[in-house]
XYZ file of C-alpha atoms in Angstrom:
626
model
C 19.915 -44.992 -33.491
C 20.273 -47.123 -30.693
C 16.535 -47.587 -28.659
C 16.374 -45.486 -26.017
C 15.813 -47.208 -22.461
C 12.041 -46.951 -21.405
C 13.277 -47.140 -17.535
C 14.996 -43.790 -15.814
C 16.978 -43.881 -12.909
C 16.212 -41.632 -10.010
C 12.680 -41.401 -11.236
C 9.421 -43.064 -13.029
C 9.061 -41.371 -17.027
C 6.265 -39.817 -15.710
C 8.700 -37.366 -13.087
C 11.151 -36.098 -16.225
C 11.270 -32.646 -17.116
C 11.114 -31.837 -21.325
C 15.056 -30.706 -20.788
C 15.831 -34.176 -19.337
C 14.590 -36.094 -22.147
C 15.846 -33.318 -25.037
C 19.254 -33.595 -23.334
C 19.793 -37.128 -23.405
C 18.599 -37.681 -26.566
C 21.561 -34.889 -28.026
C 23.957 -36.733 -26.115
C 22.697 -40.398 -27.814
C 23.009 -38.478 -31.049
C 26.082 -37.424 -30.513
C 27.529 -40.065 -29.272
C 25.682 -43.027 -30.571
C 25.574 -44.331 -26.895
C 22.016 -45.242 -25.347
C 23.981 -45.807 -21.825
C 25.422 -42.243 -22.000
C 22.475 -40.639 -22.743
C 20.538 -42.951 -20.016
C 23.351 -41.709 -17.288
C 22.987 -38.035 -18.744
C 19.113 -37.970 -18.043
C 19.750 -39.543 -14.674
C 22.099 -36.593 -13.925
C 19.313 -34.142 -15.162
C 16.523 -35.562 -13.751
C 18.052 -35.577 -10.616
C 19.112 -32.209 -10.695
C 15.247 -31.080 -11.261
C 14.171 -32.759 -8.402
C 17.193 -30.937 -5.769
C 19.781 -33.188 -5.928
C 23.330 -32.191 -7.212
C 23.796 -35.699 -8.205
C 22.185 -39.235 -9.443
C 22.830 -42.663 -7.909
C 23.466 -45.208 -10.555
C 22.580 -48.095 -8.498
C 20.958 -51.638 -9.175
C 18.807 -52.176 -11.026
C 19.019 -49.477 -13.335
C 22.639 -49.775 -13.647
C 25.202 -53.100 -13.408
C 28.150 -53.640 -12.773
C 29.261 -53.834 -16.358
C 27.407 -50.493 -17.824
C 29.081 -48.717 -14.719
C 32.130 -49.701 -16.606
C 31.447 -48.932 -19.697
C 30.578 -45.515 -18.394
C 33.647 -44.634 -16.862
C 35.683 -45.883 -20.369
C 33.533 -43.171 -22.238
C 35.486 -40.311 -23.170
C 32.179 -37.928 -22.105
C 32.694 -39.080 -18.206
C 35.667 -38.509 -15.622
C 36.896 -38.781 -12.256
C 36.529 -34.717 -11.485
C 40.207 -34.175 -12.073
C 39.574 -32.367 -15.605
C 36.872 -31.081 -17.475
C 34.411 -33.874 -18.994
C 30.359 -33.590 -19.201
C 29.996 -36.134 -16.888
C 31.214 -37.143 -13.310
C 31.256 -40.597 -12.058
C 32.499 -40.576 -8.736
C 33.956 -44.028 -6.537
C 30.216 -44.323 -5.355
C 28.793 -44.476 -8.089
C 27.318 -41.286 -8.433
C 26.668 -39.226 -11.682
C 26.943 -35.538 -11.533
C 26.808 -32.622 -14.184
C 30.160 -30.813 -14.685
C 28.698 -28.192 -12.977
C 27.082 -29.547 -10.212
C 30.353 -31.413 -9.658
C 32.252 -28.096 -9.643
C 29.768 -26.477 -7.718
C 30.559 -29.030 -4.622
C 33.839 -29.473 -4.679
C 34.684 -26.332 -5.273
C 32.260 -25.238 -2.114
C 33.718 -27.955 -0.079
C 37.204 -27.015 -0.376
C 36.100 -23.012 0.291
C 34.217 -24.218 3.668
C 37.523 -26.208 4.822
C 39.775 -23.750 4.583
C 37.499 -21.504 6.607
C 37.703 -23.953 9.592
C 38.586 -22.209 12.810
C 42.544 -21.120 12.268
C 44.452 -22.614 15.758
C 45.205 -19.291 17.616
C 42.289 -17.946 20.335
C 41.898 -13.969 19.824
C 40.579 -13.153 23.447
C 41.842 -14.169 26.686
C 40.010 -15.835 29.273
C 39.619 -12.570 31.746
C 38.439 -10.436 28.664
C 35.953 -12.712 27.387
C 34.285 -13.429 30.252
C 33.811 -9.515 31.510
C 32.600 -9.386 27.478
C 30.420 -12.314 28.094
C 29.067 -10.396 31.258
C 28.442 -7.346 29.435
C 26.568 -8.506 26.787
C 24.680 -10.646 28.795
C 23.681 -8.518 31.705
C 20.555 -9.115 32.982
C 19.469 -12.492 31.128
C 19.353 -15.907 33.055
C 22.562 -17.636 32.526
C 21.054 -21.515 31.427
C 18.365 -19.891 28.989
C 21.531 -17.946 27.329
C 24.347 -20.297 27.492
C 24.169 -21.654 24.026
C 24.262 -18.019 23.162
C 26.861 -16.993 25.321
C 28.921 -20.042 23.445
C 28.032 -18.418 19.585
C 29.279 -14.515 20.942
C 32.370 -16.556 22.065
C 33.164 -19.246 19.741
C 32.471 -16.349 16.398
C 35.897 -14.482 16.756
C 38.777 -16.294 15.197
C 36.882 -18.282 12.710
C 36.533 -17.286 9.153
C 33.232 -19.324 8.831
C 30.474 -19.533 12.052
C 27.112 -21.369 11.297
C 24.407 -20.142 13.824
C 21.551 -22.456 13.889
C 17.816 -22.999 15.667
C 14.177 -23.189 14.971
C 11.971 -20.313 15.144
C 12.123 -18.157 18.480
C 15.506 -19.393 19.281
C 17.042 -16.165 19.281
C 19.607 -16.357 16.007
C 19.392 -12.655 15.096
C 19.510 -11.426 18.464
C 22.598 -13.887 18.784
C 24.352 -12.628 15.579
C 23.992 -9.022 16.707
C 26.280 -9.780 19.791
C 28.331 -11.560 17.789
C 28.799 -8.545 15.811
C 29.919 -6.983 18.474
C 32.267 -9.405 19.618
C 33.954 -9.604 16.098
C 33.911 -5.462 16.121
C 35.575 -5.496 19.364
C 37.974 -7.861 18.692
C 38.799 -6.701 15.153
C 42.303 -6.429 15.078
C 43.099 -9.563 16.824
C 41.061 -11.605 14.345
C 42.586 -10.062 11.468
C 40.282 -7.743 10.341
C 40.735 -3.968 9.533
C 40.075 -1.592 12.857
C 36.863 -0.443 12.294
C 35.618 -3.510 9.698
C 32.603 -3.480 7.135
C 29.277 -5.643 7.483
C 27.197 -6.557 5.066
C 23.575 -8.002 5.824
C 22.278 -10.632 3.092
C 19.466 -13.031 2.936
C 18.276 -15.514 -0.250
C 14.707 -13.499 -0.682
C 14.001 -9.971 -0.509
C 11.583 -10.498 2.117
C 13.967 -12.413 4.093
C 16.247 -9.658 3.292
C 14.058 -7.011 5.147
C 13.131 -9.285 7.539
C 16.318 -9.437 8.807
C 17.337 -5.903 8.546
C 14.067 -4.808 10.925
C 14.764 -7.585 13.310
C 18.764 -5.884 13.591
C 17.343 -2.572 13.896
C 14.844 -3.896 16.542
C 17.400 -5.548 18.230
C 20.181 -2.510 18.441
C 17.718 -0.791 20.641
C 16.835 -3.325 22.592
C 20.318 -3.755 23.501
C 20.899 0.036 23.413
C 18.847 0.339 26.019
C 20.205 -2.921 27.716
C 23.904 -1.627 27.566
C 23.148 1.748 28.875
C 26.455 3.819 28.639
C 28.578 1.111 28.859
C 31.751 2.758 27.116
C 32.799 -0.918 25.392
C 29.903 -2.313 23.423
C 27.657 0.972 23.057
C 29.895 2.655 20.830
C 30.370 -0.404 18.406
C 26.428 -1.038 17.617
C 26.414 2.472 15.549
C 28.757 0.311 13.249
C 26.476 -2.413 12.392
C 24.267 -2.056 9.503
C 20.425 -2.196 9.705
C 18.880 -0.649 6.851
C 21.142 -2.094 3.743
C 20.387 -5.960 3.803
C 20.124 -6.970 0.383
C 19.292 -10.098 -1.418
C 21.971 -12.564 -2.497
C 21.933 -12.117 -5.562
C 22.095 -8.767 -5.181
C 25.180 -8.735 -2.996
C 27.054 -10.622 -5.567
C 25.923 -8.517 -8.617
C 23.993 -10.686 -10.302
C 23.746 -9.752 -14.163
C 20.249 -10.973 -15.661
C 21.368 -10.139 -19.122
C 24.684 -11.962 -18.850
C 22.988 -14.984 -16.452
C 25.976 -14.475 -14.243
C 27.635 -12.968 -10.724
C 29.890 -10.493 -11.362
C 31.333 -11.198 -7.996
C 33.702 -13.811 -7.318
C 37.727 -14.368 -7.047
C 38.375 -12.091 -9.600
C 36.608 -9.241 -7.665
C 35.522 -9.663 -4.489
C 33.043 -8.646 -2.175
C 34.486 -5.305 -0.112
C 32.726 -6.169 3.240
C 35.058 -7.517 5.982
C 31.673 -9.045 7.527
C 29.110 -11.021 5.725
C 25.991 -12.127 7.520
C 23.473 -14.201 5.735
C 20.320 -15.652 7.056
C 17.865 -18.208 5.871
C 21.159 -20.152 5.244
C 18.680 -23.216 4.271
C 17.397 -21.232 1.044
C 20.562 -20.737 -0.439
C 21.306 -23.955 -2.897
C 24.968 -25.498 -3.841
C 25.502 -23.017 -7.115
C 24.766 -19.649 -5.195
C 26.844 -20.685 -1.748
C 29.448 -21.258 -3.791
C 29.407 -17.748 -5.732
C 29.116 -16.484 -2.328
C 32.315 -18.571 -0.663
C 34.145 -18.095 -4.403
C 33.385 -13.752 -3.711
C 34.770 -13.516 0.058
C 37.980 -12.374 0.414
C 40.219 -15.251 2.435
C 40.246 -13.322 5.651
C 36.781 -12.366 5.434
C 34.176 -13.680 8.081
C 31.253 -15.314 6.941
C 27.938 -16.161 9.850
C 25.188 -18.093 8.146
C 22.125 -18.460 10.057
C 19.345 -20.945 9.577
C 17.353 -23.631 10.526
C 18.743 -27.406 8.737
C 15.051 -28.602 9.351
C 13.651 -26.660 7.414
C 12.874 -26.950 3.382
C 15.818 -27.107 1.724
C 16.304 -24.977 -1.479
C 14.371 -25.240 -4.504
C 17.536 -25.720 -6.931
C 20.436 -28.518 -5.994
C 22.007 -29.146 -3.134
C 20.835 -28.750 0.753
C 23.829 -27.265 1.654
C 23.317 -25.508 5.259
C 21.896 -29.127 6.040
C 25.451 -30.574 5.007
C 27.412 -27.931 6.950
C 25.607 -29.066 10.172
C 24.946 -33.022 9.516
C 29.239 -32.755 8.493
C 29.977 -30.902 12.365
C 28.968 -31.718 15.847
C 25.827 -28.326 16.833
C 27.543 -28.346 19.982
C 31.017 -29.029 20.350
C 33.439 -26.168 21.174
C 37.383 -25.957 20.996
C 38.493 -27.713 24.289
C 39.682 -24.815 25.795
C 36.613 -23.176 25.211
C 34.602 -25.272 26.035
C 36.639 -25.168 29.856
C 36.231 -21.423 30.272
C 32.638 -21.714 29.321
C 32.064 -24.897 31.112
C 30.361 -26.436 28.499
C 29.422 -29.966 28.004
C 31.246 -31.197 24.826
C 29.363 -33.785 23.013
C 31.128 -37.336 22.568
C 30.502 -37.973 18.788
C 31.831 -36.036 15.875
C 34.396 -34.992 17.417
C 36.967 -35.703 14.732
C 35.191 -33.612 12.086
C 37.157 -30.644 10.611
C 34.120 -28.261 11.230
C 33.749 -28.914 14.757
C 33.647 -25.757 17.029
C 32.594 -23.478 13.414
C 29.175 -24.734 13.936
C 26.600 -24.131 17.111
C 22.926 -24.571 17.299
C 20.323 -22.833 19.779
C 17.524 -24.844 21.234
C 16.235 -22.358 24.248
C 12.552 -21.229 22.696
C 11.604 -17.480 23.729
C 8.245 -17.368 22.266
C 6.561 -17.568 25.918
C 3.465 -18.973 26.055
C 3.303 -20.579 22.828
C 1.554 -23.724 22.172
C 3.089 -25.223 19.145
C 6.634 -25.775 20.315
C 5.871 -29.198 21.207
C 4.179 -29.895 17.763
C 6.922 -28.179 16.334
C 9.674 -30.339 17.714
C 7.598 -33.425 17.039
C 7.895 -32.057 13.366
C 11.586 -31.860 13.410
C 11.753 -35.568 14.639
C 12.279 -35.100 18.438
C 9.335 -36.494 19.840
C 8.337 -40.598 19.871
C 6.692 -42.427 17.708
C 3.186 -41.905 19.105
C 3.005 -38.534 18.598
C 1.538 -38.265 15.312
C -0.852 -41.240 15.730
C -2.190 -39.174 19.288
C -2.723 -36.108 17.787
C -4.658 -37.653 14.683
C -6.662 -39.036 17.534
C -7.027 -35.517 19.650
C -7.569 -33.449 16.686
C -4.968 -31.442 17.962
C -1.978 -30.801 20.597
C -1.167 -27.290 22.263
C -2.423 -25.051 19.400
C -2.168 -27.131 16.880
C -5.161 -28.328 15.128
C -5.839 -31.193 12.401
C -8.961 -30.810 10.521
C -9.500 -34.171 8.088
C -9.885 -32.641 4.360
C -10.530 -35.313 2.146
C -11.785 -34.213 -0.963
C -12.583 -30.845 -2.755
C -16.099 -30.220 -1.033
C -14.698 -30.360 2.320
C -11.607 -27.882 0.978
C -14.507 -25.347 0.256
C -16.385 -25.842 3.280
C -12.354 -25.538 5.096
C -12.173 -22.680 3.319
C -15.838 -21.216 4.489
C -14.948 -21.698 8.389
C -11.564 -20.182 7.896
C -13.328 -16.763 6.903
C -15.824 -17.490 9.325
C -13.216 -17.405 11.710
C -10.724 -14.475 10.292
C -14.209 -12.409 10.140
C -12.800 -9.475 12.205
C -9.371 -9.278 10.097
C -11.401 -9.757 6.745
C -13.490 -6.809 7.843
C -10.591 -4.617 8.394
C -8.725 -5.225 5.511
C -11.323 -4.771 3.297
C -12.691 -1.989 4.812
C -12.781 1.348 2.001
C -10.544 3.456 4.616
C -8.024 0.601 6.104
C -4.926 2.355 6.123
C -1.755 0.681 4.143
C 0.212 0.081 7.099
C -2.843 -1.104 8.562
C -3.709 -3.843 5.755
C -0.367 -4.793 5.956
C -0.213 -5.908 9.428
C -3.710 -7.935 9.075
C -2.245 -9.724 6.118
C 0.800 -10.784 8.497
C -1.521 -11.867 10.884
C -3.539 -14.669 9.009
C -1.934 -16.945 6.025
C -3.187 -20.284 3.919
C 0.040 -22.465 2.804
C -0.337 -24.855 0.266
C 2.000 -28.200 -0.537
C 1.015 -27.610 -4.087
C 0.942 -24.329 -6.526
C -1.617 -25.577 -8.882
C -4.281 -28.217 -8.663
C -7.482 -28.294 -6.587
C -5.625 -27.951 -3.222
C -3.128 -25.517 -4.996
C -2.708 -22.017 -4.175
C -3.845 -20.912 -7.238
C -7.056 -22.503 -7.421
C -7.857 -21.250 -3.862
C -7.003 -17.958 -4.541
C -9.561 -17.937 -7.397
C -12.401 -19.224 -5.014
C -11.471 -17.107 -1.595
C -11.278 -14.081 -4.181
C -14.882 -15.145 -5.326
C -15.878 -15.513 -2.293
C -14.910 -12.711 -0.298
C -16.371 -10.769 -3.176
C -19.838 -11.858 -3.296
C -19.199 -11.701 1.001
C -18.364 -8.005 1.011
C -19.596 -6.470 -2.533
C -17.007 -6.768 -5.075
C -15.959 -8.287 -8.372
C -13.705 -11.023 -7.098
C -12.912 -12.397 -10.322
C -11.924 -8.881 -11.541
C -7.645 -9.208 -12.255
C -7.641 -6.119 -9.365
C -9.777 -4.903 -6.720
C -9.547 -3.622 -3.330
C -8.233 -5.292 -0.800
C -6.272 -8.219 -3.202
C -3.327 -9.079 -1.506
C 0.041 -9.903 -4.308
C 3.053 -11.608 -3.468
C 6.700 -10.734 -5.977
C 7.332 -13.671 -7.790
C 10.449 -12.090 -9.315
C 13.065 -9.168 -8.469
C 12.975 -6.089 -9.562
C 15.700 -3.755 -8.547
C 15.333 -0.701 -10.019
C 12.001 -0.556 -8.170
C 13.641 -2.214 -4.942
C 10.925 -5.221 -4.926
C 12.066 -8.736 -4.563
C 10.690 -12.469 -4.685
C 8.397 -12.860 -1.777
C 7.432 -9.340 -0.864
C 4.078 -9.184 -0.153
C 1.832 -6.100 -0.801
C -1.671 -5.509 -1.077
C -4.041 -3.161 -3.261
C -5.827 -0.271 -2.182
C -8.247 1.913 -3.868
C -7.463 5.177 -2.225
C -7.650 9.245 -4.189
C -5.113 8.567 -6.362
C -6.611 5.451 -7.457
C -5.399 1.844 -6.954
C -2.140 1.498 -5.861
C -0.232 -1.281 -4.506
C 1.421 -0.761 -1.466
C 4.058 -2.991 0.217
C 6.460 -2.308 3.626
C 10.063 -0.819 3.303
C 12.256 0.847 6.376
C 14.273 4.066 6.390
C 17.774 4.838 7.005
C 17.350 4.153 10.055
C 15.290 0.770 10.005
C 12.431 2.465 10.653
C 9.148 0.366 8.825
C 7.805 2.941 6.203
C 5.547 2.415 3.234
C 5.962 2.428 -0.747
C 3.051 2.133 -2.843
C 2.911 1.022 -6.735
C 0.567 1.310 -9.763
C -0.528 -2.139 -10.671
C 1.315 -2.164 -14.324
C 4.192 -1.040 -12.185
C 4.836 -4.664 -11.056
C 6.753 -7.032 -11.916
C 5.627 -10.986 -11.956
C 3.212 -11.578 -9.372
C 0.594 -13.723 -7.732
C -2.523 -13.234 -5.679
C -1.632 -14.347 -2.343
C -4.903 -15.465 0.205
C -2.996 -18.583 -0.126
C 0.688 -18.883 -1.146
C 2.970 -22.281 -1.057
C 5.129 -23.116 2.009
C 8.131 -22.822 -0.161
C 7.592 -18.997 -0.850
C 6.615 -18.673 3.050
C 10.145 -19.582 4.119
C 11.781 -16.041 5.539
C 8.133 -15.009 6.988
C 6.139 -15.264 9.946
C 2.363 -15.053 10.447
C 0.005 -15.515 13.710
C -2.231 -17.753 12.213
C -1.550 -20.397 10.030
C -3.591 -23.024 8.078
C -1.694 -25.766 5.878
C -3.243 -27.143 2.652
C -2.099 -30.849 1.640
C -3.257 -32.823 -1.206
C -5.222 -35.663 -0.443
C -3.275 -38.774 -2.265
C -0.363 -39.680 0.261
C 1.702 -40.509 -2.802
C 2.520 -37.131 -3.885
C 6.320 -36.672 -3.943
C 6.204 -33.460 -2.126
C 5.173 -34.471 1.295
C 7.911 -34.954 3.933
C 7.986 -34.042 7.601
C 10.769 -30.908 6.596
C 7.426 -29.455 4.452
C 5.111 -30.083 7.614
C 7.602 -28.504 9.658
C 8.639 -25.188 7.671
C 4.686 -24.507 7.061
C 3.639 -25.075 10.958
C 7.067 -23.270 12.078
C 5.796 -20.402 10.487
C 2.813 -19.701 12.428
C 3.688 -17.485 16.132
C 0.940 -18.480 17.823
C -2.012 -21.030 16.064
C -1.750 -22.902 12.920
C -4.400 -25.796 11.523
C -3.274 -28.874 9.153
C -5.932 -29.292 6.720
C -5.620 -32.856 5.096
C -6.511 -36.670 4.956
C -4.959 -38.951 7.505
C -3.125 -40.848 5.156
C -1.224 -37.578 3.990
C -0.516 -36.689 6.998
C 1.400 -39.937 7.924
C 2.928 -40.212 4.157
C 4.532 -36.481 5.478
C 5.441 -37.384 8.930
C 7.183 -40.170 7.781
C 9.275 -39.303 4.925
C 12.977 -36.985 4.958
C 14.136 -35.065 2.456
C 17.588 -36.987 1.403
C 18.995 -35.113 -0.876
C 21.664 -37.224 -3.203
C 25.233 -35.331 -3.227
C 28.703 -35.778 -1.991
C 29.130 -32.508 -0.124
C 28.343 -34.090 3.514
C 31.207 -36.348 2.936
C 33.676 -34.169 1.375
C 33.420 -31.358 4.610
C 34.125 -34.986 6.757
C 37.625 -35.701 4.663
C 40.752 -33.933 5.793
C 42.896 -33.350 2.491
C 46.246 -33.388 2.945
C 47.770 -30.046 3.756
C 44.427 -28.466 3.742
C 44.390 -28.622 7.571
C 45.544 -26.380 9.966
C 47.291 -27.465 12.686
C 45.207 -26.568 15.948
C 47.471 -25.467 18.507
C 46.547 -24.828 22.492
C 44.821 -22.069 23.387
C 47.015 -19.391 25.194
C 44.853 -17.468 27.651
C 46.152 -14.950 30.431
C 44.425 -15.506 33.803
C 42.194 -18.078 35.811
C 39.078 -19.648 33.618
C 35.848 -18.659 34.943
C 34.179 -21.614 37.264
């Protein structure tokens, strides 16, 4: 057998996975070809690490092996079925992962906004008015834009940062789309479905919908047009995605898709930036044609854990604030002057008006996305801090534990009370969303896992208990894997209680009405789980906590770091959050994007031929609105 190159693409030796290496060495024994197999682990490698694709660029590949690769009978173009991709930039994708993409690419395309305009300009704006009534016109006007721009589009991407208003936003877009049913194609009275990647995202979103029909309940009064239509939104059946689409764990496959497709009329999914390329396309694949899809989510954020970064695509692919022209003249509404040839323009809108009053992270938080200067990070390592936002220098594992120390020091009050012999469940619950450590890494000595060990430790010598013990009082757990018969899902976090019927775990859930309610466990009862004192920012996307502190390694060299991980873990904090790290890893974070490799951007650019619809004026009875 040929030798097998030492060198990897897309990747030191150290970085492959046991399935990269065990895959290209079947393919070099099948084949006999060391270059095939090299390109194959490439592919895999890459996929491991997010990407839905590997460059083969200098030096790991010439010009002449990139040759030889596309003669092999294992590699194509795409245009029929081979192992292999090799696409006119050179990069290498799994069949799959090339299927995936194109596939999703051509789905999100023909969903671009169809040429007719369902409301008139006199209608929408008394709509606008109504929906509207009573909130400052420049604070809502990106909003005001979403409600209008949703009806007559088969796909709408909502996006924004946290306290930006995207639920609140979808609900009235709801509305719009209910009112307007008939004229957007949909059935009279059409079905919604609420869907989110996690479970906790799931129920997340299904409390802040019931929270936010009686806000506007109450808002709307008896107004006889929009009243009525809120009893026809859903609040207490948001389900995971996988869920939704029938996922079969047996079978390791959807059960939705062309062949039978999703019922709902409506499909709103949030946490859009979870959701990687193989699931968004099961979920584009299930939707009937004239189905409308809203996808909410923040692009800044963490992208998924498997391939693709697919809501980041959407976005970067589409102008977050251009508007059909005529639109854009009723509403008065600045259009932007780039992007404005891109096929997705006017499907894709982006909030930026922060209602969290008061709070002092929203200029950190920005900074994080990449809004601020230059300076900022090097002032705040300075300061020690901006707004509420705090850096504490954590250098090795002795100052961890002595991190660690103040940090119950300081939570004191909220330790007492959840650990307290008579705290109430719903009680517990709302300390634990009140205080949360995030960690970069899972395992390790500035891993969750190995803090978990020493807070539990801790708090137990502290307050009187066996911390070491697998359960005791008080240990918060965090779903690491869904369980649907018992209606628990990855994320959900519950906590144990010793109470008359001995320990039980109990964890939130909301009634038919979206009412929060409790549901307790026995501790065999559940299904994977960790302890969660500290969890990893990845598994904190879909939450939100009051106080936050953020655990980075050390070494600035760890792959992990990058300014959309600083950003997810500080976004999630309401009100205070602490960065606990060296200097050096903090400007090894701040620095460094997440670019994921794939063609998917570029593809939602292109304008196949007679894949686009021809976009024709906008016929609207009566004067615009000034």
């Amino acid at each position: 057998m040929t030798p097998f190159p030492a060198n990897v693409p897309s990747g030191a030796p150290d970085e492959l996975r046991a399935i990269d290496e065990r895959l290209a060495r079947w393919v070099q024994a099948r084949t006999g070809s060391a270059l095939l197999a090299w390109a194959a682990q490439a592919a895999s490698a890459a996929e491991g690490r997010g990407h839905a694709c590997a460059s083969l660029d200098p030096p790991d590949f010439d010009a002449a092996q990139l040759v030889q690769l596309r003669a092999h009978a294992w590699i194509g173009d795409g245009s029929q079925f081979t192992p292999l991709v090799l696409d006119a930039q050179d990069r290498c994708y799994l069949w799959r992962n090339w299927e995936h993409e194109t596939r999703l690419a051509e789905n999100l395309l023909h969903r671009r906004r169809a040429g007719h305009w369902p409301v008139d300009a006199a209608t929408l704006g008394a709509d606008l008015e109504q929906l509207f009534a009573g909130t400052p016109r420049e604070a809502t006007l990106n909003q005001r834009a979403a409600a209008a721009a949703a009806p007559g589009a088969q796909l709408f991407v909502l996006t924004g940062g946290p306290g930006t208003g995207k639920t609140t936003t979808a609900l009235r877009i709801l509305l719009m789309l209910l009112r307007h049913a008939k004229a957007c194609g949909l059935p009279e009275t059409p079905s919604i479905a609420l869907a989110a990647p996690t479970g906790k995202a799931a129920q997340r979103l299904a409390q802040a919908i019931a929270h936010g029909k009686a806000t506007l309940r109450s808002q709307l009064g008896d107004d006889a047009t929009f009243a009525p239509l809120l009893e026809h939104i859903p609040h207490a059946e948001a389900r995971t995605l996988h869920r939704l689409l029938g996922f079969d764990p047996r079978e390791n496959r959807f059960t939705r898709g062309k062949a039978d497709p999703l019922a709902a009329d409506i499909v709103v999914v949030d946490e859009a930036s979870m959701i990687d390329l193989a699931v968004m396309r099961q979920l584009l694949d299930a939707m009937r044609p004239e189905a409308v899809l809203v996808l909410l989510g923040d692009p800044d954020q963490l992208a998924s854990v498997d391939a693709g970064s697919v809501l980041a695509d959407i976005v970067a692919s589409a102008s977050r604030a251009a508007l059909p022209d005529a639109l854009a003249a009723m509403l008065d509404w600045p259009q932007p002057p780039s992007n404005t040839s891109s096929p997705l323009n006017g499907n894709v809108l982006a909030l930026t008006h922060v209602w969290r009053a008061g709070s002092g992270l929203q200029r950190s938080i920005a900074a994080l996305r990449g809004e601020a200067d230059g300076e900022w990070l090097e002032q705040f390592l300075a300061a020690g801090h901006d707004g509420d936002l705090h850096w504490l220098s954590c250098d090795d594992p002795a100052t961890l534990r002595t991190r660690c120390e103040a940090w119950l020091d300081r939570q004191q009050s909220r330790f007492d009370a959840l650990l307290r012999r008579d705290v109430a469940a719903d009680t517990a619950l709302a300390v634990l969303r009140d205080m949360q450590l995030l960690c970069a890494l899972r395992e390790g000595t500035y891993g969750a896992q190995s803090i978990n060990l020493w807070l539990g430790r801790r708090l137990g010598e502290r307050y009187g208990f066996d911390g070491t013990r697998p359960w005791y009082h008080g240990r918060p757990v965090i779903v690491m894997r869904n369980d649907y018969v018992r209606g628990l899902f990855n994320g959900d976090v519950g906590i144990a209680l010793q109470g008359a019927d001995g320990l039980r775990v109990w964890f939130e859930g909301s009634d038919r009405d979206g009412h929060p309610g409790l549901r307790s466990y026995s501790p065999r009862a559940l299904p994977a789980h960790d302890t969660a004192w500290a969890i990893t920012i990845h598994r904190s996307q879909g939450s939100e906590y009051r106080d936050v502190a953020v655990v980075l390694p050390p070494d600035p060299n760890q792959r992990m770091l990058s300014r959309e991980l600083l950003y997810t873990a500080v976004s999630r904090a309401r009100t205070h959050a602490e960065l606990w790290s060296s200097a050096a890893a903090l400007r090894a974070a701040a620095s460094r994007t997440i670019e994921r490799q794939g063609g998917l951007r570029e593809r939602l650019l292109q304008d196949p031929g007679g894949l686009r619809r021809p976009v024709e004026p906008l016929k609207m009875a009566g004067p615009s609105p000034e």
